[in-house]
Coordinates of C-alpha atoms and ligand atoms in Angstrom, one line a residue:
M1 CA -20.0 -23.1 32.2
T2 CA -18.1 -23.2 35.5
D3 CA -15.5 -25.9 34.8
P4 CA -12.2 -24.4 36.2
E5 CA -10.3 -25.3 33.0
V6 CA -12.9 -23.6 30.8
L7 CA -12.9 -20.5 33.0
R8 CA -9.1 -20.3 32.8
S9 CA -9.1 -20.7 29.0
Y10 CA -11.7 -18.0 28.6
G11 CA -9.7 -15.5 30.7
Y12 CA -6.4 -16.4 29.1
S13 CA -4.8 -15.6 25.8
E14 CA -1.5 -16.7 24.3
N15 CA -1.4 -13.3 22.7
S16 CA -1.6 -11.3 25.9
Y17 CA 1.0 -10.6 28.5
H18 CA -1.1 -8.6 31.0
G19 CA -2.1 -11.1 33.6
S20 CA -5.1 -13.3 33.1
A21 CA -7.6 -13.7 35.9
P22 CA -10.1 -16.5 35.2
H23 CA -13.8 -15.6 34.9
A24 CA -16.3 -16.8 37.5
V25 CA -18.7 -18.2 34.9
V26 CA -19.0 -18.4 31.1
V27 CA -22.4 -17.9 29.6
K28 CA -23.3 -18.4 25.9
P29 CA -26.4 -16.4 24.9
E30 CA -28.4 -17.3 21.8
S31 CA -30.4 -14.1 21.4
T32 CA -30.7 -10.4 22.4
E33 CA -33.3 -11.5 24.9
D34 CA -30.8 -13.9 26.5
V35 CA -28.3 -11.0 26.8
V36 CA -31.0 -8.8 28.5
K37 CA -31.6 -11.5 31.1
I38 CA -27.9 -12.0 31.8
I39 CA -27.4 -8.2 32.2
G40 CA -30.4 -8.1 34.5
V41 CA -28.7 -10.6 36.8
A42 CA -25.4 -8.8 36.6
R43 CA -27.0 -5.5 37.4
K44 CA -28.9 -6.9 40.4
Y45 CA -25.7 -8.4 41.9
R46 CA -23.4 -5.7 40.5
F47 CA -21.4 -8.4 38.9
P48 CA -18.8 -7.5 36.2
V49 CA -19.6 -8.7 32.6
T50 CA -16.9 -9.1 30.0
P51 CA -18.0 -9.5 26.3
Y52 CA -16.0 -12.2 24.5
S53 CA -16.3 -13.1 20.8
G54 CA -13.4 -14.2 18.6
A55 CA -10.9 -13.7 21.5
T56 CA -8.1 -12.5 19.1
S57 CA -7.7 -9.1 20.7
L58 CA -4.1 -8.4 21.8
E59 CA -4.2 -6.2 24.9
G60 CA -5.8 -8.3 27.6
H61 CA -9.2 -7.1 26.5
F62 CA -11.2 -10.1 27.7
A63 CA -9.2 -11.1 30.8
G64 CA -11.4 -11.9 33.8
Y65 CA -11.9 -9.3 36.6
S66 CA -10.1 -9.8 39.9
T67 CA -13.3 -10.1 42.0
G68 CA -14.9 -12.5 39.5
S69 CA -16.8 -11.8 36.2
I70 CA -19.3 -13.2 33.9
C71 CA -17.7 -14.0 30.5
L72 CA -20.4 -13.4 27.9
D73 CA -19.4 -15.6 24.9
M74 CA -21.1 -14.0 21.9
S75 CA -19.5 -16.3 19.4
G76 CA -22.7 -18.5 19.1
M77 CA -24.7 -15.6 17.9
D78 CA -23.2 -15.8 14.4
K79 CA -26.1 -15.7 11.9
I80 CA -26.4 -13.5 8.9
L81 CA -30.0 -12.4 9.2
K82 CA -30.6 -10.5 5.9
I83 CA -28.7 -9.5 2.8
N84 CA -30.1 -6.4 1.1
V85 CA -28.3 -6.7 -2.2
E86 CA -30.1 -3.7 -3.8
D87 CA -29.1 -1.5 -0.8
A88 CA -25.6 -3.0 -0.5
D89 CA -26.0 -3.8 3.2
L90 CA -26.4 -6.8 5.4
V91 CA -27.8 -7.5 8.9
C92 CA -26.1 -10.0 11.1
Q93 CA -25.7 -11.1 14.7
S94 CA -22.6 -9.7 16.3
G95 CA -20.8 -13.1 16.6
A96 CA -20.8 -13.4 12.7
R97 CA -17.2 -13.7 11.4
W98 CA -16.2 -11.1 8.8
E99 CA -14.4 -13.7 6.6
D100 CA -17.4 -16.0 6.7
I101 CA -19.6 -13.0 5.7
N102 CA -17.4 -12.4 2.7
E103 CA -17.3 -16.1 1.8
T104 CA -21.1 -16.3 2.0
L105 CA -21.5 -13.3 -0.4
K106 CA -19.0 -14.9 -2.8
E107 CA -20.8 -18.3 -2.7
Q108 CA -24.1 -16.6 -3.4
G109 CA -22.6 -14.8 -6.4
I110 CA -23.2 -11.4 -4.8
P111 CA -20.5 -9.0 -6.1
L112 CA -20.3 -7.1 -2.7
F113 CA -18.0 -7.5 0.3
F114 CA -17.3 -6.1 3.8
P115 CA -14.0 -4.3 3.5
L116 CA -12.7 -4.2 7.1
D117 CA -9.9 -6.8 7.3
P118 CA -8.2 -7.0 10.7
G119 CA -5.4 -9.5 10.0
P120 CA -6.9 -12.2 7.8
G121 CA -6.5 -15.5 9.4
A122 CA -5.7 -14.0 12.8
V123 CA -5.9 -16.7 15.4
R124 CA -5.5 -16.6 19.1
S125 CA -2.8 -19.3 19.3
I126 CA -0.3 -21.2 17.3
A127 CA -2.3 -24.4 17.9
L128 CA -5.2 -22.7 16.1
W129 CA -3.0 -21.4 13.4
Q130 CA -2.0 -25.0 12.6
I131 CA -5.7 -25.8 12.3
F132 CA -6.3 -22.6 10.2
L133 CA -3.6 -23.8 7.7
T134 CA -5.8 -26.8 6.8
D135 CA -9.2 -25.3 7.6
P136 CA -9.4 -21.6 6.7
S137 CA -12.9 -21.5 8.1
A138 CA -11.3 -21.6 11.6
H139 CA -10.8 -17.8 11.5
P140 CA -12.5 -16.4 14.6
Q141 CA -12.6 -12.5 14.3
T142 CA -16.2 -11.3 14.7
I143 CA -18.2 -8.2 14.0
G144 CA -18.8 -7.6 17.7
G145 CA -15.1 -7.8 18.5
M146 CA -14.2 -5.6 15.5
V147 CA -16.7 -2.9 16.8
G148 CA -15.2 -3.4 20.2
T149 CA -11.6 -2.7 19.2
G150 CA -12.3 -0.2 16.4
C151 CA -10.3 -2.4 14.1
S152 CA -8.7 -1.9 10.7
G153 CA -6.3 -3.7 8.4
T154 CA -4.6 -3.7 5.1
N155 CA -7.6 -2.3 3.3
A156 CA -7.6 0.9 5.4
V157 CA -5.8 2.9 2.7
R158 CA -8.8 2.6 0.4
Y159 CA -11.8 1.8 2.8
G160 CA -10.8 3.4 6.1
T161 CA -11.3 1.9 9.5
A162 CA -14.1 0.6 11.7
R163 CA -14.6 4.3 12.5
S164 CA -15.6 5.0 8.9
E165 CA -19.3 4.4 8.1
W166 CA -19.2 0.6 7.6
F167 CA -21.4 0.0 10.6
L168 CA -24.7 1.6 9.7
N169 CA -26.6 0.5 12.8
L170 CA -25.9 -1.4 16.0
T171 CA -28.4 -3.2 18.3
V172 CA -26.9 -2.8 21.8
V173 CA -28.0 -4.1 25.2
L174 CA -27.1 -1.3 27.6
P175 CA -25.9 -1.9 31.2
N176 CA -29.4 -0.8 32.4
G177 CA -30.9 -3.7 30.4
K178 CA -32.5 -1.5 27.7
V179 CA -32.1 -2.5 24.1
I180 CA -31.3 0.3 21.6
K181 CA -30.8 0.6 17.9
T182 CA -28.2 3.4 17.2
K183 CA -29.7 4.2 13.7
R184 CA -31.9 2.8 11.0
R185 CA -30.7 1.4 7.7
A186 CA -30.4 4.7 5.8
R187 CA -27.0 5.4 4.3
K188 CA -26.8 8.7 5.9
S189 CA -28.6 10.5 8.8
S190 CA -28.2 13.8 10.6
T191 CA -30.2 12.7 13.7
G192 CA -27.9 14.2 16.3
F193 CA -24.5 13.0 17.2
D194 CA -23.3 9.5 16.2
T195 CA -24.3 7.0 18.8
T196 CA -23.0 4.1 16.7
K197 CA -19.5 5.5 17.1
L198 CA -19.9 5.6 20.9
F199 CA -19.6 1.8 20.8
I200 CA -16.8 1.6 18.2
G201 CA -13.6 1.2 20.2
A202 CA -15.5 1.0 23.5
E203 CA -14.0 -2.4 24.2
G204 CA -17.2 -3.8 25.7
T205 CA -17.3 -1.1 28.4
L206 CA -20.5 0.6 27.4
G207 CA -22.8 -2.2 26.3
I208 CA -23.1 -5.5 24.4
V209 CA -23.6 -5.3 20.6
T210 CA -26.0 -8.1 19.6
E211 CA -26.7 -7.2 16.0
A212 CA -25.2 -5.0 13.3
T213 CA -26.1 -3.6 9.9
L214 CA -23.1 -3.5 7.7
R215 CA -22.5 -1.4 4.7
L216 CA -21.0 -3.4 1.8
A217 CA -18.7 -2.3 -1.0
P218 CA -18.6 -3.5 -4.6
V219 CA -16.0 -6.1 -5.3
I220 CA -13.4 -4.5 -7.6
P221 CA -10.8 -6.7 -9.3
S222 CA -7.3 -6.1 -8.2
K223 CA -3.7 -7.0 -9.0
V224 CA -0.5 -7.0 -7.0
A225 CA 2.9 -5.4 -7.5
M226 CA 6.1 -5.6 -5.4
A227 CA 9.1 -3.3 -5.3
Q228 CA 12.5 -3.6 -3.6
F229 CA 14.4 -0.7 -2.0
P230 CA 17.9 0.1 -0.7
D231 CA 16.4 0.8 2.8
V232 CA 13.1 1.2 4.6
N233 CA 13.4 5.0 4.5
H234 CA 13.4 5.0 0.7
A235 CA 10.5 2.5 0.6
V236 CA 8.3 4.5 3.0
S237 CA 9.0 7.9 1.3
A238 CA 7.9 6.3 -2.1
V239 CA 4.5 5.5 -0.5
Q240 CA 3.4 9.1 -0.1
E241 CA 4.2 9.9 -3.8
V242 CA 2.3 6.9 -5.0
L243 CA -0.8 7.7 -2.9
T244 CA -0.9 11.3 -4.0
S245 CA -0.4 10.4 -7.7
P246 CA -3.3 10.4 -10.1
Y247 CA -3.6 6.7 -9.6
G248 CA -3.6 7.0 -5.8
S249 CA -7.3 6.3 -5.5
H250 CA -6.8 2.9 -7.2
I251 CA -4.4 1.8 -4.4
Q252 CA -6.3 -0.6 -2.1
C253 CA -3.3 -1.6 0.1
V254 CA 0.4 -0.7 0.6
E255 CA 2.3 -3.0 2.8
L256 CA 5.9 -2.7 3.9
L257 CA 8.0 -5.8 4.7
D258 CA 11.6 -5.2 5.7
D259 CA 14.5 -7.3 4.6
H260 CA 14.5 -9.3 7.9
M261 CA 10.8 -10.1 7.4
M262 CA 11.4 -11.2 3.8
A263 CA 14.1 -13.6 5.1
A264 CA 11.7 -14.9 7.8
I265 CA 9.1 -15.6 5.2
N266 CA 11.6 -17.5 3.0
A267 CA 12.7 -19.4 6.1
G268 CA 9.0 -20.2 6.9
G269 CA 9.0 -22.4 3.8
M270 CA 5.6 -21.3 2.7
V271 CA 6.7 -19.5 -0.5
S272 CA 6.8 -21.1 -3.9
E273 CA 10.0 -19.1 -4.8
P274 CA 12.3 -17.2 -2.5
L275 CA 11.6 -13.5 -2.1
P276 CA 14.4 -10.9 -2.6
L277 CA 16.0 -10.1 0.7
K278 CA 15.4 -6.4 0.5
D279 CA 13.1 -3.9 2.1
S280 CA 10.0 -4.2 0.0
L281 CA 6.6 -2.7 -0.7
F282 CA 3.6 -4.7 -1.7
F283 CA 0.8 -2.9 -3.5
K284 CA -2.7 -4.0 -4.3
I285 CA -4.1 -2.0 -7.2
Q286 CA -7.8 -1.9 -8.0
G287 CA -9.6 -1.4 -11.3
A288 CA -10.2 -2.6 -14.8
Q289 CA -7.2 -4.4 -16.4
D290 CA -6.0 -1.4 -18.5
T291 CA -6.3 1.0 -15.5
V292 CA -4.4 -1.3 -13.3
E293 CA -1.7 -1.7 -15.9
R294 CA -1.4 2.1 -16.3
A295 CA -1.3 2.5 -12.5
A296 CA 1.4 -0.2 -12.2
E297 CA 3.5 1.7 -14.8
T298 CA 3.1 4.9 -12.8
I299 CA 4.1 3.1 -9.6
K300 CA 7.1 1.6 -11.3
N301 CA 8.3 5.1 -12.3
I302 CA 7.7 6.6 -8.8
V303 CA 9.5 3.8 -6.9
A304 CA 12.4 3.9 -9.4
R305 CA 12.8 7.6 -8.4
H306 CA 13.0 6.5 -4.8
G307 CA 15.8 4.0 -5.5
S308 CA 13.8 0.9 -6.2
S309 CA 16.1 -1.7 -7.9
Q310 CA 13.5 -4.3 -8.7
F311 CA 9.8 -4.1 -9.6
R312 CA 7.4 -7.0 -10.2
F313 CA 3.8 -6.7 -11.4
A314 CA 1.7 -9.8 -11.0
A315 CA -0.6 -9.4 -14.0
T316 CA -2.6 -12.6 -13.7
D317 CA -5.0 -13.4 -10.9
E318 CA -3.1 -16.4 -9.8
D319 CA 0.3 -14.6 -9.7
A320 CA -1.3 -11.7 -7.8
E321 CA -2.9 -14.1 -5.3
D322 CA 0.5 -15.9 -4.8
L323 CA 2.4 -12.7 -4.2
W324 CA -0.2 -11.3 -1.8
Q325 CA -0.2 -14.5 0.3
N326 CA 3.3 -13.6 1.3
R327 CA 2.1 -10.5 3.0
K328 CA -1.1 -11.9 4.3
Y329 CA 0.6 -14.7 6.3
A330 CA 3.9 -12.9 7.1
L331 CA 3.7 -13.3 10.8
M332 CA 2.4 -16.8 10.9
S333 CA 4.7 -18.1 8.2
T334 CA 7.5 -16.7 10.3
L335 CA 6.2 -18.6 13.2
S336 CA 5.8 -21.8 11.3
A337 CA 9.6 -21.7 10.8
S338 CA 9.9 -22.2 14.6
P339 CA 8.3 -25.5 15.5
G340 CA 6.8 -25.4 19.0
A341 CA 6.5 -21.6 18.9
R342 CA 3.8 -19.9 20.8
C343 CA 2.5 -16.3 20.9
W344 CA 1.3 -13.8 23.4
T345 CA 1.1 -10.0 23.7
T346 CA 2.4 -7.5 26.2
D347 CA 0.9 -4.0 26.5
V348 CA 2.2 -2.6 23.2
W349 CA 3.8 -5.7 21.8
Y350 CA 2.8 -8.9 20.2
V351 CA 5.1 -11.6 21.5
V352 CA 6.3 -14.8 19.9
H353 CA 7.9 -17.5 22.0
A354 CA 10.0 -19.8 19.8
S355 CA 11.3 -23.2 20.7
A356 CA 14.9 -21.9 21.0
C357 CA 13.6 -19.5 23.7
S358 CA 13.8 -16.5 21.4
I359 CA 10.9 -14.2 21.8
T360 CA 9.5 -11.4 19.7
H361 CA 7.6 -8.3 20.7
L362 CA 5.3 -6.8 18.2
V363 CA 5.0 -3.0 18.7
I364 CA 2.2 -1.2 16.9
C365 CA 2.5 2.5 16.4
S366 CA 0.9 4.9 14.0
V367 CA 1.8 8.4 13.0
P368 CA 0.7 10.9 10.3
V369 CA 1.9 9.3 7.0
S370 CA 4.4 12.0 6.3
K371 CA 6.2 11.3 9.6
L372 CA 6.4 7.6 9.0
P373 CA 9.9 7.5 7.3
Q374 CA 11.3 9.3 10.3
L375 CA 9.6 7.0 12.8
V376 CA 10.7 3.8 11.0
Y377 CA 14.2 5.0 10.4
E378 CA 14.8 6.1 14.0
T379 CA 13.3 2.9 15.3
K380 CA 15.4 0.7 13.1
Q381 CA 18.5 2.7 14.2
D382 CA 17.5 2.4 17.9
M383 CA 17.0 -1.3 17.6
A384 CA 20.3 -1.8 15.9
E385 CA 22.1 0.3 18.5
C386 CA 20.5 -1.9 21.3
G387 CA 21.7 -5.0 19.4
L388 CA 18.1 -6.2 19.0
K389 CA 17.2 -8.5 16.2
S390 CA 14.0 -7.3 14.7
T391 CA 11.6 -7.4 11.7
I392 CA 9.2 -4.8 10.5
V393 CA 5.9 -5.2 8.7
G394 CA 3.4 -2.4 8.3
H395 CA 0.3 -1.0 6.8
V396 CA 2.4 1.9 5.7
G397 CA -0.3 3.4 3.5
D398 CA -1.9 4.7 6.6
G399 CA 1.1 5.4 8.8
N400 CA 0.9 2.2 10.8
F401 CA 3.7 -0.3 11.3
H402 CA 4.6 -3.2 13.5
A403 CA 8.0 -4.0 14.8
F404 CA 9.0 -7.4 16.1
M405 CA 11.9 -7.5 18.5
L406 CA 13.7 -10.7 19.4
F407 CA 15.1 -11.6 22.8
R408 CA 16.3 -14.7 24.5
N409 CA 16.5 -13.9 28.3
D410 CA 15.4 -11.6 31.0
E411 CA 18.2 -9.2 30.4
E412 CA 17.4 -8.8 26.7
F413 CA 13.8 -8.6 27.6
E414 CA 14.6 -5.4 29.6
V415 CA 16.4 -4.0 26.6
V416 CA 13.3 -4.7 24.4
K417 CA 11.0 -3.1 27.0
G418 CA 13.1 0.1 26.9
A419 CA 13.1 0.1 23.1
V420 CA 9.4 -0.4 23.0
H421 CA 8.7 2.5 25.4
R422 CA 11.0 4.7 23.3
L423 CA 9.1 3.8 20.2
V424 CA 5.7 4.6 21.7
H425 CA 7.0 8.0 23.0
R426 CA 8.7 8.6 19.6
A427 CA 5.3 8.0 17.9
L428 CA 3.5 10.3 20.3
A429 CA 6.1 13.0 19.8
L430 CA 5.4 12.8 16.1
D431 CA 1.7 13.5 16.7
G432 CA 1.0 9.7 16.4
T433 CA -0.8 7.2 18.6
C434 CA 0.2 4.3 20.9
T435 CA -2.3 2.1 19.1
G436 CA -3.0 2.3 15.4
E437 CA -5.6 -0.6 15.4
H438 CA -5.4 -3.1 18.3
G439 CA -7.0 -0.9 21.0
V440 CA -6.2 -0.2 24.6
G441 CA -7.4 -3.1 26.8
L442 CA -5.2 -3.4 29.9
G443 CA -2.0 -2.8 28.1
K444 CA -2.1 0.7 26.7
K445 CA -3.9 2.5 29.5
E446 CA -0.7 4.0 30.7
Y447 CA -0.2 6.0 27.5
L448 CA -3.7 7.4 27.1
I449 CA -3.4 10.6 29.2
E450 CA -0.2 11.6 27.5
E451 CA -1.8 10.9 24.1
L452 CA -5.3 12.4 24.5
G453 CA -4.9 14.8 27.4
Q454 CA -6.7 14.9 30.8
G455 CA -9.8 16.8 29.5
T456 CA -10.5 14.1 26.8
I457 CA -10.0 11.3 29.4
E458 CA -12.4 13.1 31.7
L459 CA -15.0 13.3 28.9
M460 CA -14.6 9.5 28.2
L461 CA -15.0 8.8 32.0
A462 CA -18.1 11.0 32.1
V463 CA -19.7 9.0 29.3
K464 CA -18.7 5.7 30.9
K465 CA -20.2 6.9 34.2
A466 CA -23.5 8.0 32.6
V467 CA -24.0 4.8 30.6
D468 CA -22.7 2.4 33.2
P469 CA -22.9 4.0 36.7
D470 CA -22.2 0.7 38.5
N471 CA -19.2 -0.1 36.3
I472 CA -20.3 -3.6 35.5
M473 CA -19.2 -3.6 31.8
N474 CA -15.7 -4.9 31.3
P475 CA -14.2 -3.0 34.3
G476 CA -10.5 -2.4 34.4
K477 CA -10.1 -2.1 30.6
L478 CA -9.6 1.0 28.4
Y479 CA -9.9 3.9 30.9
P480 CA -6.7 5.1 32.5
D481 CA -6.4 5.8 36.2
L482 CA -6.6 9.6 36.3
P483 CA -4.7 11.4 39.0
G484 CA -7.2 12.9 41.5
A485 CA -10.2 11.5 39.7
R486 CA -12.5 8.7 40.9
N487 CA -12.6 6.3 38.0
P488 CA -15.7 4.2 37.3
Ligands
FAD1 C1 -2.4 -12.7 14.4 C2 -3.2 -11.5 14.6 C3 -3.2 -10.4 13.7 C4 -4.1 -9.3 14.0 N1 -4.1 -8.3 13.0 C5 -4.9 -7.2 13.2 C6 -5.0 -6.2 12.3 O1 -4.3 -6.2 11.2 N2 -5.8 -5.2 12.5 C7 -6.6 -5.1 13.7 O2 -7.3 -4.1 13.8 N3 -6.5 -6.1 14.6 C8 -5.7 -7.1 14.4 N4 -5.6 -8.1 15.4 C9 -6.4 -7.9 16.6 C10 -7.8 -8.5 16.7 O3 -7.9 -9.6 15.8 C11 -8.9 -7.5 16.4 O4 -8.8 -6.5 17.4 C12 -10.3 -8.0 16.2 O5 -11.1 -6.9 15.9 C13 -10.8 -8.6 17.5 O6 -12.0 -9.3 17.2 P1 -12.5 -10.5 18.1 O7 -13.8 -11.0 17.6 O8 -11.5 -11.5 18.3 O9 -12.8 -9.7 19.5 P2 -12.5 -10.2 21.0 O10 -11.1 -10.4 21.2 O11 -13.4 -11.3 21.4 O12 -13.0 -8.8 21.8 C14 -12.4 -7.6 21.5 C15 -13.0 -6.5 22.4 O13 -14.3 -6.3 22.0 C16 -15.2 -6.6 23.1 N5 -16.4 -7.3 22.5 C17 -16.4 -8.5 21.9 N6 -17.6 -8.8 21.5 C18 -18.4 -7.7 21.8 C19 -19.8 -7.5 21.6 N7 -20.6 -8.3 21.0 N8 -20.3 -6.3 22.1 C20 -19.5 -5.4 22.7 N9 -18.1 -5.6 22.9 C21 -17.6 -6.8 22.4 C22 -14.5 -7.4 24.1 O14 -14.9 -7.3 25.4 C23 -13.0 -6.9 23.9 O15 -12.9 -5.7 24.7 C24 -4.8 -9.3 15.1 C25 -4.8 -10.3 16.1 C26 -4.0 -11.4 15.8 C27 -4.0 -12.6 16.8

């Protein structure tokens, strides 16, 4: 495809704020062999190639390259190739969508699921969110994109991230045109270092994933509980005690929504009954009914010790589903309260542009869990001192939270920018990271040397250079510009 409108739309994202050069051409392969042919042409003419799948990444990951680039749209390669129920694994093409995979398993009565869940219902624009509301099958996040960004989500407390062993094997087309499989289908293997991991979080800069073998987990019934606290600090400190309690291993998710976010959800009009306007934790608890009930009782006692004034346990499946929906669609239900709103992201922020010209930055930082109360507390204080309106939502069970900051004009935007930089540096000072789950793309390159150190960056660059000496794979993304070094 070379239509200028198509090229523009493939290089652009409402979620990104990092500039958006159009691609020179969009190509939609149907097989690994097609990808090999495309890479052959790119290699011959040293033409940049940007893999593109669900296009929901937030840091300018799939923007076009300034001198022109081939956008490789992998979303058509979306087939499930084989389900091995007895081995609890599944082979699919990389364009397969994780929510579709789980839906297929459910429809076929297979009690297994793929547990990585990067933002259920994540869409790349408000227009698509409106479609998603009526057609949940419109969710676009794909296995290839999830490998690319090293994603995770609310389930990370129990199941870890993309860097855990959920990807058993990847089929990859390398920049030299060779097709490799990183492993076989065995659950474990000691054959040297882990080449599967080389591609997790590589953001399409080392090769193109065309197929994947996914490890599946048994579906375990779960229930939901919600607790309210006097402040975020009390809420976050309760999480640690819950996770280290004897029932900690039954906690699938722990999510924090601050009082402002609860208000935004109420205003979004998507809740059946108004939520209490207090800093709140949402727990998903796994296990048989009696275990879950005992776990809920333990959580109730722990949160009470941390000042919780209200505790609600949703004991039926319907009630649990209802309660969890509030967390699941927190961001988008907030947006739906602002007709005409649109979204984009900056380097460390997710940005919401509301009709009244108020804008929200989403900052995503992650620290060791024990440091989270300090990070959240200081960040809330900082935002209040700057006079910023903000909401907080986070996967606090694994030390990760998102802050949304509102602004209305250029002046306030500068205030937000300052607050965001302070937040990132605060997270780094607490031994944390500038990106808990969304990846680096164009936006977070500037923080990487400070976070990882020059030696680690040099190692990353050495790998990149060895695998892709002509720098044709998604150039400009991920690797920071190292002083004194010639970057690929
Ligand atoms: C509302 C919203 C909520 C979100 N919540 C979360 C969250 O909770 N957790 C989280 O982790 N993320 C979240 N995200 C970010 C995003 O959805 C994830 O990063 C997701 O994994 C991206 O998948 P995708 O298919 O859209 O990838 P894309 O955006 O298409 O691509 C992502 C990266 O992978 C590369 N890539 C794509 N396909 C391939 C391939 N086949 N081979 C090699 N490289 C490839 C691309 O070049 C790019 O660098 C959210 C996004 C939105 C819009």
